[in-house]
PDB file of C-alpha atoms and ligand atoms in Angstrom:
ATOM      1  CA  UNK V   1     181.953  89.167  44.459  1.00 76.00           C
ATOM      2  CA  UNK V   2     178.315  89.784  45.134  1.00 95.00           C
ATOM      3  CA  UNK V   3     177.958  92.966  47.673  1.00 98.00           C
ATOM      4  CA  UNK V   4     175.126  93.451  49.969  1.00 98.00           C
ATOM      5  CA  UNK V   5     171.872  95.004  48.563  1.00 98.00           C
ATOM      6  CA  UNK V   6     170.905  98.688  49.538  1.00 98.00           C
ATOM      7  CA  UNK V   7     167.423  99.201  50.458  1.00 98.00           C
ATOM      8  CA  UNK V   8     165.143 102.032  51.474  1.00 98.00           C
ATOM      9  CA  UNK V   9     161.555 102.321  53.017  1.00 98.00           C
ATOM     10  CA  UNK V  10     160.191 105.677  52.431  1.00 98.00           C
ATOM     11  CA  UNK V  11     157.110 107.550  53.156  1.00 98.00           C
ATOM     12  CA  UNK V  12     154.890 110.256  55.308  1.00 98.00           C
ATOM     13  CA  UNK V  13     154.982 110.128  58.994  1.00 97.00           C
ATOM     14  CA  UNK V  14     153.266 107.425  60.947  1.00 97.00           C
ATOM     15  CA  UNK V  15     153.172 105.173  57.802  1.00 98.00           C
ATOM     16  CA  UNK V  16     154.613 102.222  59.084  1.00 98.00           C
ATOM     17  CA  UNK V  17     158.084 102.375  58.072  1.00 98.00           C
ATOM     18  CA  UNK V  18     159.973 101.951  61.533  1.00 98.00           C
ATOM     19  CA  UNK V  19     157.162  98.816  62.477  1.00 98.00           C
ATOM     20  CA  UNK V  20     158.201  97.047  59.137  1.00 98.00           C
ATOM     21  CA  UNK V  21     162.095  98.006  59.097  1.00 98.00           C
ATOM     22  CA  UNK V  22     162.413  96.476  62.639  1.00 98.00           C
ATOM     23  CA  UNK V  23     159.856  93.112  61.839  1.00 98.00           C
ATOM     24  CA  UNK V  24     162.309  92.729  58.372  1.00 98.00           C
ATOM     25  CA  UNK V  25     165.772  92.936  60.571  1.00 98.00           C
ATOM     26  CA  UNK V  26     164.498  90.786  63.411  1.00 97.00           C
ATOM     27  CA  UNK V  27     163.171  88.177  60.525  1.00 97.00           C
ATOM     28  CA  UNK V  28     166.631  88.304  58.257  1.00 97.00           C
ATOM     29  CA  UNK V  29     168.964  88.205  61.542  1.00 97.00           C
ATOM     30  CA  UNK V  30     167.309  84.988  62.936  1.00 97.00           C
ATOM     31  CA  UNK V  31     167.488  83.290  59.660  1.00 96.00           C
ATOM     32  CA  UNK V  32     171.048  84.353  59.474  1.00 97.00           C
ATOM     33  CA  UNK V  33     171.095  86.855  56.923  1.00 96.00           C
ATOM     34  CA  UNK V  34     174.024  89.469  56.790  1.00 97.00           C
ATOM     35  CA  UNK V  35     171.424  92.924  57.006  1.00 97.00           C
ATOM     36  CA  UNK V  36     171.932  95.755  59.056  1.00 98.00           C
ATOM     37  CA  UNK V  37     169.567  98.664  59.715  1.00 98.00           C
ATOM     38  CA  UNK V  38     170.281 102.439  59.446  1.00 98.00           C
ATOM     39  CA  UNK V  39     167.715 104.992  60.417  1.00 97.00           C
ATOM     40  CA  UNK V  40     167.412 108.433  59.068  1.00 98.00           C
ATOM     41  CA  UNK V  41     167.801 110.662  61.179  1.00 95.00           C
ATOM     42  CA  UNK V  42     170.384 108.690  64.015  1.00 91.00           C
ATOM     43  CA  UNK V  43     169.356 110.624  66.540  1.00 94.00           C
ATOM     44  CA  UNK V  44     172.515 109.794  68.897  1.00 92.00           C
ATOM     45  CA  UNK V  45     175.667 111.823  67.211  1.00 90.00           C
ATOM     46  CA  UNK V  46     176.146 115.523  67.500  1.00 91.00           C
ATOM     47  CA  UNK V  47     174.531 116.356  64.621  1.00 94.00           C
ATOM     48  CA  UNK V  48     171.621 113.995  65.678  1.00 95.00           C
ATOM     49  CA  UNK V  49     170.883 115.753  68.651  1.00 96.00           C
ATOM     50  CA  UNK V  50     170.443 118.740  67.066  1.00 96.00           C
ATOM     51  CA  UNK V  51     168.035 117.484  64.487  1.00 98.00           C
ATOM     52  CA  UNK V  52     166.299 115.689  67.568  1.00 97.00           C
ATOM     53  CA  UNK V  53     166.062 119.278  69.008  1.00 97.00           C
ATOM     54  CA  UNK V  54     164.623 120.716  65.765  1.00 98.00           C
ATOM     55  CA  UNK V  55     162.342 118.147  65.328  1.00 98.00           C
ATOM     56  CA  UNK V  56     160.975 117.917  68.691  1.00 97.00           C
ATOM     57  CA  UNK V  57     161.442 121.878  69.895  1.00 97.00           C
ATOM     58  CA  UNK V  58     158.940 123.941  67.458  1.00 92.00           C
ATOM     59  CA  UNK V  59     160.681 126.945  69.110  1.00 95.00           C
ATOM     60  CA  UNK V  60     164.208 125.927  68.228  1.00 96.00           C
ATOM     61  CA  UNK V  61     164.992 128.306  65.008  1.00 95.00           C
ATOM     62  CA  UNK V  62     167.162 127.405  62.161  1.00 97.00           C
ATOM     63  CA  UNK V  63     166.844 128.328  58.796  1.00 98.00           C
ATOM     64  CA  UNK V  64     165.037 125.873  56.358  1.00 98.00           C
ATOM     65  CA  UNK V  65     168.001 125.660  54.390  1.00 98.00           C
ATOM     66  CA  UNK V  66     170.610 124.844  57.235  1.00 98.00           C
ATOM     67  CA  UNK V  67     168.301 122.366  58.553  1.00 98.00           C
ATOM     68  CA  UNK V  68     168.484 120.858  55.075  1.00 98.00           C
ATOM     69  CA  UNK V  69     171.941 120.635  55.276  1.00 98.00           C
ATOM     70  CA  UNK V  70     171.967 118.999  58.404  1.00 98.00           C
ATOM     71  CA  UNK V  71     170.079 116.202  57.284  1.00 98.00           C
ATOM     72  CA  UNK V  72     172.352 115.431  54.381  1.00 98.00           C
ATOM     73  CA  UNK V  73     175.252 115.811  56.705  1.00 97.00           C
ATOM     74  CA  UNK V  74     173.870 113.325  59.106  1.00 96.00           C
ATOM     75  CA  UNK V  75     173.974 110.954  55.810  1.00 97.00           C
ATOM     76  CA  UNK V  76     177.318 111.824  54.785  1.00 97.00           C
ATOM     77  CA  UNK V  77     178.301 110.787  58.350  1.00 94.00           C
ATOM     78  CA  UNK V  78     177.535 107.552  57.547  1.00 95.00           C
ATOM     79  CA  UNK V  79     178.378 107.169  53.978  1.00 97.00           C
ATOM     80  CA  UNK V  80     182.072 104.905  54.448  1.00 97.00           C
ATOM     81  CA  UNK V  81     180.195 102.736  56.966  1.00 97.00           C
ATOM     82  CA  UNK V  82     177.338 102.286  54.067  1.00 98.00           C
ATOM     83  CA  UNK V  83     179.636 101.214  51.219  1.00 98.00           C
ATOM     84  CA  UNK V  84     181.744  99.235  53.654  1.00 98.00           C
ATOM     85  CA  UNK V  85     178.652  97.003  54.998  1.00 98.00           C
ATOM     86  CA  UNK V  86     177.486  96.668  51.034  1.00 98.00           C
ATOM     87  CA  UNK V  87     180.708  95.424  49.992  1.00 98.00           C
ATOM     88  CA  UNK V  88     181.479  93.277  52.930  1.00 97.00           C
ATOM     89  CA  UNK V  89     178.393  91.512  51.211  1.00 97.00           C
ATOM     90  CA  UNK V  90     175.937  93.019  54.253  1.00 98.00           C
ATOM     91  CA  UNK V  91     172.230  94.077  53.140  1.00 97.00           C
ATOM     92  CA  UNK V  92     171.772  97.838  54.363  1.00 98.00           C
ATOM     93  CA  UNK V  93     167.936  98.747  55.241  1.00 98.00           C
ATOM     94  CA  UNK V  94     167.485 102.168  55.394  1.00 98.00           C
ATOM     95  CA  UNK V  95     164.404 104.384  57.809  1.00 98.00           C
ATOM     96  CA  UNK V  96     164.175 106.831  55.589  1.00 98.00           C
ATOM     97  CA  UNK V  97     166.509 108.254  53.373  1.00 98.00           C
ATOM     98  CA  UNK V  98     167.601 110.897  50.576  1.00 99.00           C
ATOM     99  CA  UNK V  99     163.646 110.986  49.323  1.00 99.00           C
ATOM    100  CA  UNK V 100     162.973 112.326  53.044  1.00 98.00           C
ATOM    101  CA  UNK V 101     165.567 114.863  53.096  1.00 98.00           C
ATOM    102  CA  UNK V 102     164.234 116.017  49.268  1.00 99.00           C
ATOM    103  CA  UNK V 103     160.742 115.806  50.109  1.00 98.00           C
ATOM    104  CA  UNK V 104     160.683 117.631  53.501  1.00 98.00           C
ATOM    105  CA  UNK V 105     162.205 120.474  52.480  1.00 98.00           C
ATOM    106  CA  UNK V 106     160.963 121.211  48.859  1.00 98.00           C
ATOM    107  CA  UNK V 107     157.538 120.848  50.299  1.00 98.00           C
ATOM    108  CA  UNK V 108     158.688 124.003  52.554  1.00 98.00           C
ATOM    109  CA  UNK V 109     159.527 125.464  49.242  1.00 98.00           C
ATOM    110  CA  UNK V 110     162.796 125.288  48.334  1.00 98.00           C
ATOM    111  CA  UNK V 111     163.909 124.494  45.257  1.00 98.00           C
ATOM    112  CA  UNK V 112     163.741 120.608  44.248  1.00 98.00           C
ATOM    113  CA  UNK V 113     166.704 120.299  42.871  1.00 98.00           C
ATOM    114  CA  UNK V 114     168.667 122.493  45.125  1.00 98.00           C
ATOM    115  CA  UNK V 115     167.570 119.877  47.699  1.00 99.00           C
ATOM    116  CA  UNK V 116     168.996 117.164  46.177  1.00 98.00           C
ATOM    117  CA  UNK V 117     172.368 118.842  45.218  1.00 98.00           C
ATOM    118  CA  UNK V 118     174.209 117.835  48.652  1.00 98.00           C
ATOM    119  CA  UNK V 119     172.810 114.609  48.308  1.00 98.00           C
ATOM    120  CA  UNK V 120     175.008 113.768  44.908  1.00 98.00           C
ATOM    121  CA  UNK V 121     176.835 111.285  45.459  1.00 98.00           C
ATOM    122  CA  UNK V 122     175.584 109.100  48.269  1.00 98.00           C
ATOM    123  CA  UNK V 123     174.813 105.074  47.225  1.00 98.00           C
ATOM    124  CA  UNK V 124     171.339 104.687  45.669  1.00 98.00           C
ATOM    125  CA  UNK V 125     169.119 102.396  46.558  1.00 98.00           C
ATOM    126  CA  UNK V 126     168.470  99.156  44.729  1.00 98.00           C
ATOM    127  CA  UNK V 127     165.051  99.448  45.876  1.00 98.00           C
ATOM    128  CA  UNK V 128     162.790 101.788  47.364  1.00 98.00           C
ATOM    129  CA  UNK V 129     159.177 101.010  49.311  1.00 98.00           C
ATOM    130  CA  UNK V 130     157.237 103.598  49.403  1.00 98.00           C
ATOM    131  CA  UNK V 131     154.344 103.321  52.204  1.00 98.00           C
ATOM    132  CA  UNK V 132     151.601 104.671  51.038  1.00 98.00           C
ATOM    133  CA  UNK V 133     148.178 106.234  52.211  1.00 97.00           C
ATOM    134  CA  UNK V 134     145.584 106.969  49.410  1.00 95.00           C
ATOM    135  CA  UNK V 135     144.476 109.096  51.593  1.00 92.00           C
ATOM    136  CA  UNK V 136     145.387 111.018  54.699  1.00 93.00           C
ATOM    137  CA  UNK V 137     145.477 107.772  56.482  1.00 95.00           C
ATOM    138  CA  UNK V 138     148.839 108.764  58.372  1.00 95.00           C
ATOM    139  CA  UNK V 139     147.162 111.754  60.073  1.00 94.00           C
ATOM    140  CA  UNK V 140     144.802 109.702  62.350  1.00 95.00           C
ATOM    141  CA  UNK V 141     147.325 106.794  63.191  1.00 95.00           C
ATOM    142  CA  UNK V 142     148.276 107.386  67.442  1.00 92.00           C
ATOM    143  CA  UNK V 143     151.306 110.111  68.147  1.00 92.00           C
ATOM    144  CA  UNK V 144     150.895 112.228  65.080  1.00 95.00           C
ATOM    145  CA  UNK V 145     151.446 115.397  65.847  1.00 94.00           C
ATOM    146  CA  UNK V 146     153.961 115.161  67.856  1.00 93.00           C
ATOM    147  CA  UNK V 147     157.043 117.136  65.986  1.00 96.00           C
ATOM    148  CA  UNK V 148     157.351 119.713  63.773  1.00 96.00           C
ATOM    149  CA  UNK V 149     156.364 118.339  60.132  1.00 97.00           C
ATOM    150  CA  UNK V 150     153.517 116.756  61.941  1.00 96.00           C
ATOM    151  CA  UNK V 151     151.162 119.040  60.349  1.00 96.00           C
ATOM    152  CA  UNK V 152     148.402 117.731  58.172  1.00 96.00           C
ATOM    153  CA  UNK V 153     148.454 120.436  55.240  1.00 97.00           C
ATOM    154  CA  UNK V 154     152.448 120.429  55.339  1.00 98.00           C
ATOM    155  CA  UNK V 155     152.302 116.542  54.913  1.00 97.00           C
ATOM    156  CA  UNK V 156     150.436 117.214  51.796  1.00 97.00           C
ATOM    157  CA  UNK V 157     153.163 118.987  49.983  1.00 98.00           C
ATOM    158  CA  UNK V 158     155.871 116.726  51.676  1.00 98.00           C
ATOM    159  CA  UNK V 159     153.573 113.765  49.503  1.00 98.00           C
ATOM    160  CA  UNK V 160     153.400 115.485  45.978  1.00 98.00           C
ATOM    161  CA  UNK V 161     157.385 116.040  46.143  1.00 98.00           C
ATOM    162  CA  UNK V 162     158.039 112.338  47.324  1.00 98.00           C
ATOM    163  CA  UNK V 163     155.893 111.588  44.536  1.00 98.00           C
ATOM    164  CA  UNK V 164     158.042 113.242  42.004  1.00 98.00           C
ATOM    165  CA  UNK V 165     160.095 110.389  42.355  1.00 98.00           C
ATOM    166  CA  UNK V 166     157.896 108.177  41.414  1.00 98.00           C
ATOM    167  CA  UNK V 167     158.995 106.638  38.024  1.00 96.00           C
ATOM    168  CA  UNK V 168     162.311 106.073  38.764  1.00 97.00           C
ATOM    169  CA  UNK V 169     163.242 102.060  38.233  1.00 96.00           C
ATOM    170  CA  UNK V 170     163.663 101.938  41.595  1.00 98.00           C
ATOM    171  CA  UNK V 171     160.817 102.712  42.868  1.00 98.00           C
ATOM    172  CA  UNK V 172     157.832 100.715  44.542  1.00 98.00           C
ATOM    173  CA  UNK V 173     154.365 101.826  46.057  1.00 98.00           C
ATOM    174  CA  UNK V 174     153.169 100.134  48.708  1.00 98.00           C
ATOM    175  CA  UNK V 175     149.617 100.973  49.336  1.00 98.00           C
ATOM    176  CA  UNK V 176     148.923 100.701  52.628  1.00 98.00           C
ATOM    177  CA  UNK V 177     145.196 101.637  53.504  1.00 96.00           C
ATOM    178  CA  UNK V 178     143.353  99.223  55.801  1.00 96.00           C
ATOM    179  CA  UNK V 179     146.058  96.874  56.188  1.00 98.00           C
ATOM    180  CA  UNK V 180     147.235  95.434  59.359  1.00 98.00           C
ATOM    181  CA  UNK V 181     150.742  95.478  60.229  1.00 98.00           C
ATOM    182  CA  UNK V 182     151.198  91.759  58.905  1.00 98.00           C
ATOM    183  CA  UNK V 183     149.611  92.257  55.571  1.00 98.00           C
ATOM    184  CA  UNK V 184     151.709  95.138  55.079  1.00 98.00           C
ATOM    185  CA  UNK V 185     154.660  92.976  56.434  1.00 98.00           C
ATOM    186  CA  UNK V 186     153.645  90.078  53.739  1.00 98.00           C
ATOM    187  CA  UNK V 187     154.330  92.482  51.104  1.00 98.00           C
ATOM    188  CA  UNK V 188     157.397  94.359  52.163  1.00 98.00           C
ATOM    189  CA  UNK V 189     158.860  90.742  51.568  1.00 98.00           C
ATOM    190  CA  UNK V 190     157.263  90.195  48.451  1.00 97.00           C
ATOM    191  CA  UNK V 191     159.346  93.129  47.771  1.00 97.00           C
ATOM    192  CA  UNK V 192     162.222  92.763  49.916  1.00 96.00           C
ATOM    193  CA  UNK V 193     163.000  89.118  49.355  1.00 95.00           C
ATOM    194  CA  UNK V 194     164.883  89.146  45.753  1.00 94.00           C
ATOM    195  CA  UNK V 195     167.343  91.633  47.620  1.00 96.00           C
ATOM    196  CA  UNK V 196     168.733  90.233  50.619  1.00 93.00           C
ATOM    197  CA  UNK V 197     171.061  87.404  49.286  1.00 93.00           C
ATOM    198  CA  UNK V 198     172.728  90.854  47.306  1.00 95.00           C
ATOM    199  CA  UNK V 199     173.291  91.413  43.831  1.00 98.00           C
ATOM    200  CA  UNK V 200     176.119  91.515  41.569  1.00 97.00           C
ATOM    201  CA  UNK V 201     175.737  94.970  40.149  1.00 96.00           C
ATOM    202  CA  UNK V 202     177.533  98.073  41.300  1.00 97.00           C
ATOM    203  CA  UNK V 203     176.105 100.327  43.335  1.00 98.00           C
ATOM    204  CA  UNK V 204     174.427 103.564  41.899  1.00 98.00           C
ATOM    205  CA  UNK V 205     175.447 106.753  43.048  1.00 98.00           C
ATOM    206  CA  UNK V 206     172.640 109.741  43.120  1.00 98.00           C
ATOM    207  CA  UNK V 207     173.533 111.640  39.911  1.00 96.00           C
TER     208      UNK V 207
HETATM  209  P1  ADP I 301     156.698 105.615  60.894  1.00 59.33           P
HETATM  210  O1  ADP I 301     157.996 105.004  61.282  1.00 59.33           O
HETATM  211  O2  ADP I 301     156.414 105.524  59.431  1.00 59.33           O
HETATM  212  O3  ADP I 301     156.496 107.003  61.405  1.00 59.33           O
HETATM  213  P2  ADP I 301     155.563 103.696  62.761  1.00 59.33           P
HETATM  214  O4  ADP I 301     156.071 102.385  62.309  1.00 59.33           O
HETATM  215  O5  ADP I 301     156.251 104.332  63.918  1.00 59.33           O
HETATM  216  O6  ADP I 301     155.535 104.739  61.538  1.00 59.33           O
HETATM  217  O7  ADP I 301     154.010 103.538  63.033  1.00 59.33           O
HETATM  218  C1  ADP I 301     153.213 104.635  63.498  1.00 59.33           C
HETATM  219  C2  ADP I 301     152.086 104.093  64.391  1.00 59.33           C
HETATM  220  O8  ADP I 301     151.203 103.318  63.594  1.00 59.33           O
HETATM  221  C3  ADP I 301     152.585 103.170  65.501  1.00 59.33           C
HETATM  222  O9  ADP I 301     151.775 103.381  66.618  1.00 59.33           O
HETATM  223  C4  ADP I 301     152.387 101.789  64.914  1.00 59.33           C
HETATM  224  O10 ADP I 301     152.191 100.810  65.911  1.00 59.33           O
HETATM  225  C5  ADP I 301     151.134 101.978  64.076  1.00 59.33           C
HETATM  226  N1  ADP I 301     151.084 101.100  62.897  1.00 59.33           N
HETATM  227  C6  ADP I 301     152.097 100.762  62.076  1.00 59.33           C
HETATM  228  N2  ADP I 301     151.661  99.978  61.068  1.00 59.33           N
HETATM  229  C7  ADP I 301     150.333  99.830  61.231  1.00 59.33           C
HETATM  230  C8  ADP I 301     149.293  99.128  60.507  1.00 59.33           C
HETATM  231  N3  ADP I 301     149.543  98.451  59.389  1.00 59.33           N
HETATM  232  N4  ADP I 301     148.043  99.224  60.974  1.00 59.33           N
HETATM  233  C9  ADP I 301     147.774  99.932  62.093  1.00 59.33           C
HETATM  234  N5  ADP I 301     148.684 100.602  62.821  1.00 59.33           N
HETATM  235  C10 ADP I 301     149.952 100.554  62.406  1.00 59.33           C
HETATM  236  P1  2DT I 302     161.115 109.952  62.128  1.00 59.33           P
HETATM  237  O1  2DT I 302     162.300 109.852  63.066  1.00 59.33           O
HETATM  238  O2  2DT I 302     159.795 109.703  62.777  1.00 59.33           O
HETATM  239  O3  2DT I 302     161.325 109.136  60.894  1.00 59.33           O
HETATM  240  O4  2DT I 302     161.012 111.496  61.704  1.00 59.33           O
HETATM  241  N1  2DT I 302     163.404 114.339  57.697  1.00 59.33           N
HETATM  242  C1  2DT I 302     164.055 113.154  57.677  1.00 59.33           C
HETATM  243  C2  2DT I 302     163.831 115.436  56.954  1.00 59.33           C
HETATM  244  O5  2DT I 302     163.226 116.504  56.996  1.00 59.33           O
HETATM  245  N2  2DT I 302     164.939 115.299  56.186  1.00 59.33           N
HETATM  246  C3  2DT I 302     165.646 114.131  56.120  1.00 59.33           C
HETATM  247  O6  2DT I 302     166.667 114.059  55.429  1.00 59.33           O
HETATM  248  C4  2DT I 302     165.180 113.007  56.893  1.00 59.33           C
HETATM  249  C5  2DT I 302     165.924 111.723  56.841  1.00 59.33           C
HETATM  250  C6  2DT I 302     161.090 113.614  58.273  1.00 59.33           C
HETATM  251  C7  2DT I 302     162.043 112.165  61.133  1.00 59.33           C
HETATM  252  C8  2DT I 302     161.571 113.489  60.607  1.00 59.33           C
HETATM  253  O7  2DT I 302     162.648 114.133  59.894  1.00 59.33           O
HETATM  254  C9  2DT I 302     162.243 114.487  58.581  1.00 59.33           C
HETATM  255  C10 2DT I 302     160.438 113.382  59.628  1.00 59.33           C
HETATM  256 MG1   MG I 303     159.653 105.936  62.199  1.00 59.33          MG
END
């Protein structure tokens, strides 16, 4: 039976990712289309809140390394409801995902593999879009700044580690200098669109 299709937009803060993610669902559920959108972090359970807190509260402390952990806990929360949805047949669009919770913290310094460790396991992606500045593009978009990774030269390092996935079959750059939000939206679908009727593969696991 064919399952539903996992797939991921990625990048840097303020790169578009939540715009496009919520112009695909609102496109796929009016035509119809079985799809369901998860956002990393789901701010709303316990262990949300606290990652809103961390986030948002620069004084909150908490070691690099249990803040890690958080974040892959937060996905492990939602692991059962992932597989279900994909094998119910129901495309699952992820805000952000494993290459977030690697990136973030290995550009803090910790090791790169030690960041993905917790992560073994969860469903890879069929697909990742990467949105991508050639530049620091991101930085001058409204609201950055905000929260705590927010910080230009820390965004940076947070772009050379989510480039270290780069080369993996999965994986798709999406330039997006200079485009508006419905050029960008053109070729998310370009992208998107051999997904969403699902596939007949298994799913990949992080390994
Ligand atoms: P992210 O989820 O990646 O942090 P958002 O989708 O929240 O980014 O977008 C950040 C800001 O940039 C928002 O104010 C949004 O309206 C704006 N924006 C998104 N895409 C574009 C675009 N292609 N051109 C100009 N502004 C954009
Ligand atoms: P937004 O809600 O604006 O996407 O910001 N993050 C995210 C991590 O450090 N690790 C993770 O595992 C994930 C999913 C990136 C969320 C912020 O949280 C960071 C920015
Ligand atoms: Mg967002």
């Amino acid at each position: 039976m064919t399952r539903g299709a996992l797939v991921a937009i990625e990048g840097l803060d303020r790169t578009g990712k939540s715009t496009q993610t919520e112009i695909l669902i609102k496109t796929l559920k009016q035509q119809g289309k079985a799809i369901e959108l998860i956002k990393f972090p789901d701010r709303t359970t316990q262990i949300g809140q606290l990652i809103n807190k961390y986030l948002t509260d620069k004084e909150f402390r908490l070691s690099d390394q249990s803040a890690h952990l958080l974040f892959s806990a937060k996905r492990w929360e939602l692991v059962e409801k992932i597989n279900n949805l994909l094998t119910q047949g129901v495309t699952v669009l992820l805000d952000r995902y494993v290459y977030s919770g690697v990136a973030y913290s290995a550009a803090k310094g910790l090791d790169f593999q030690w960041c993905l460790n917790p992560d073994l396991g969860l469903p890879k992606p069929d697909v990742v879009l990467f949105l991508k500045f050639k530049d620091d593009g991101n930085m001058k978009r409204g609201g950055f700044g905000e929260e705590r990774y927010e910080v230009d030269e820390f965004q940076k390092k947070v772009k050379v580690m989510f480039e270290r996935f780069d080369g993996d079959n999965n994986w798709r750059n999406l330039y997006v200098d200079g485009k508006s939000i419905e050029e960008v939206r053109e070729e998310v679908w370009t992208h998107v669109v051999k997904y969403i009727d699902g596939l007949d593969t298994n799913v990949q696991l992080f390994k």
